[in-house]
Amino acid sequence: MARLALLSVSNKTGLIDLARSLVEEFDFDLISSGGTAQALKDAGLPVTKVADYTGSPEILGGRVKTLHPRIHGGILARRDVPQDITDLENNQIRPIDLVVVNLYPFEETIAKPGVTLAEAVEQIDIGGPAMLRASSKNFAHLTVLCDPGQYNEYLEELRQNNGVASLEFRQKAALKGFSHTASYDQAIASYLAGTQNYNLSGTQLQSLRYGENPHQPAAWYQTGTTPTGWVAATKLQGKELSYNNLVDLEAARRIIAEFSDTPAATIIKHTNPCGTALGSTISEAYEKAFNADSTSAFGGIVALNRPIDAATASELTKTFLECVVAPACEGEAQEILAKKSNVRVLILPDLSSGPQQTVKAIAGGFLVQTSDDIIADTSQWQVVTERQPTADELAELLFAWKVCKHVKSNAIVVTSDRTTLGVGAGQMNRVGSVKIALEQAGEKAKGATLASDGFFPFDDSVKTAAAAGITAIVQPGGSVRDKDSIKAANDLGLVMVLTGVRHFLH
């Protein structure tokens, strides 16, 4: 007797090719429900509707289709248990050898603006998860596929094993099935609970060589059922991504997402920018960012907000870099970069979309906060000094403020000509960060701008900045001694702007 495959999918990518191979190459019979059955029929493939197979019509507007003993008996029957086989025969149930199921697009639905609770609830799949869990449980006797990406792998498995999937393959597929339903249920629970409940789970994409250090095991996980972010990026060349690569790439993405209207480049080391710049072209932006601190740029992570062209690719190959990410890469540029085969080149068309929350593990639990994605609005800033900024100074202050937001606290950034000149990151006191940033800027600090992620508790940093030649400062304000810093700025002829927003990054 022909083997039986049950196909019931929301995402019909690759469905017809899979079904045709099952029928023509491996002699499967097909049963299917709803739109899946219609798609197979329209493709000229022989298919029996689930309702005809079970003898029970779809009811409740399609809410009940596959919840039937002839379906779940065929899935859950153990072929090595005589009583199970007898039960199948007594109830005219055929054993099912393959279950192909993916679920209603719940996450895509709730991501749409203005979606109602009723609309979201109707996209909670019931029959699909039941079949996935049942078939995953019984992997000893059948195969379950829940991702179109598995289809070709499954067919190759059959071709290499005389038409039978190995136990190892079936168990691996079952794990993916359980992971899929777990992620799906998490999305539903999180949506219904709002802020009262937060679940974190993911599907392992790959083991990493190690974590931050060689003695720390690490792995990369995908959240949700739809690949997004770095999971959806295309790697054009280079070695496998490491834990530190991915952490730095995300830091680079966050900075470059601040700039959309003008070509921008940033170079990251240990999650901090060693150079960030704007330019009239992406090549100019990268050269300015590199020259801001060419020593630290060695072995850095580069993010560009424009496609890599030949001129930029040529500059990128002049030094050792770990990774480069951009929204696209021109053909000639790709050929140039190929000469540096070890550099990892990634294409991520959407560099602006990131996680809505950040999560940190602590002993006994974890902390969740919304991402610091507030957009700077200079119309809300307060100029607190007698000297008012020019339009160009205000634009420079905005650039410095956007970069400073992504530097580890205590953070100080010195800029000029929309280019970082000095970065003071992660110091235990703000004066220390000021000194580091000014020392790095050197003589270029004359006429430059300084940004601070937090307020100045004393006026000493303002006096130090002025002595180095800084002419404009942007900071959140909010200190009980703001008046001292403002007076120092007035006495020294500086511009000082208060944003009213703090950007600590721990």
mmCIF file of C-alpha atoms in Angstrom, residues 58 63 66 69 120 170 194 219 304 318 357 361 374 379 396 426 457-458:
data_model
loop_
_atom_site.group_PDB
_atom_site.id
_atom_site.type_symbol
_atom_site.label_atom_id
_atom_site.label_comp_id
_atom_site.label_asym_id
_atom_site.label_seq_id
_atom_site.Cartn_x
_atom_site.Cartn_y
_atom_site.Cartn_z
ATOM 1 C CA GLU A 58 -14.962 21.211 8.419
ATOM 2 C CA ARG A 63 -11.778 26.095 13.349
ATOM 3 C CA THR A 66 -8.014 17.948 11.467
ATOM 4 C CA PRO A 69 -9.338 10.171 15.446
ATOM 5 C CA ALA A 120 -5.223 38.198 16.666
ATOM 6 C CA ARG A 170 13.220 12.087 12.170
ATOM 7 C CA GLY A 194 1.247 42.298 27.729
ATOM 8 C CA ALA A 219 25.330 29.234 20.656
ATOM 9 C CA LEU A 304 27.747 51.324 6.215
ATOM 10 C CA LYS A 318 43.582 48.324 2.892
ATOM 11 C CA GLN A 357 13.398 45.173 24.280
ATOM 12 C CA ALA A 361 20.328 37.876 32.912
ATOM 13 C CA ILE A 374 14.006 57.538 21.154
ATOM 14 C CA SER A 379 13.284 71.465 18.782
ATOM 15 C CA GLU A 396 27.267 69.059 14.762
ATOM 16 C CA GLY A 426 33.271 53.205 30.095
ATOM 17 C CA PRO A 457 27.959 66.921 38.417
ATOM 18 C CA PHE A 458 30.591 69.678 38.629
#
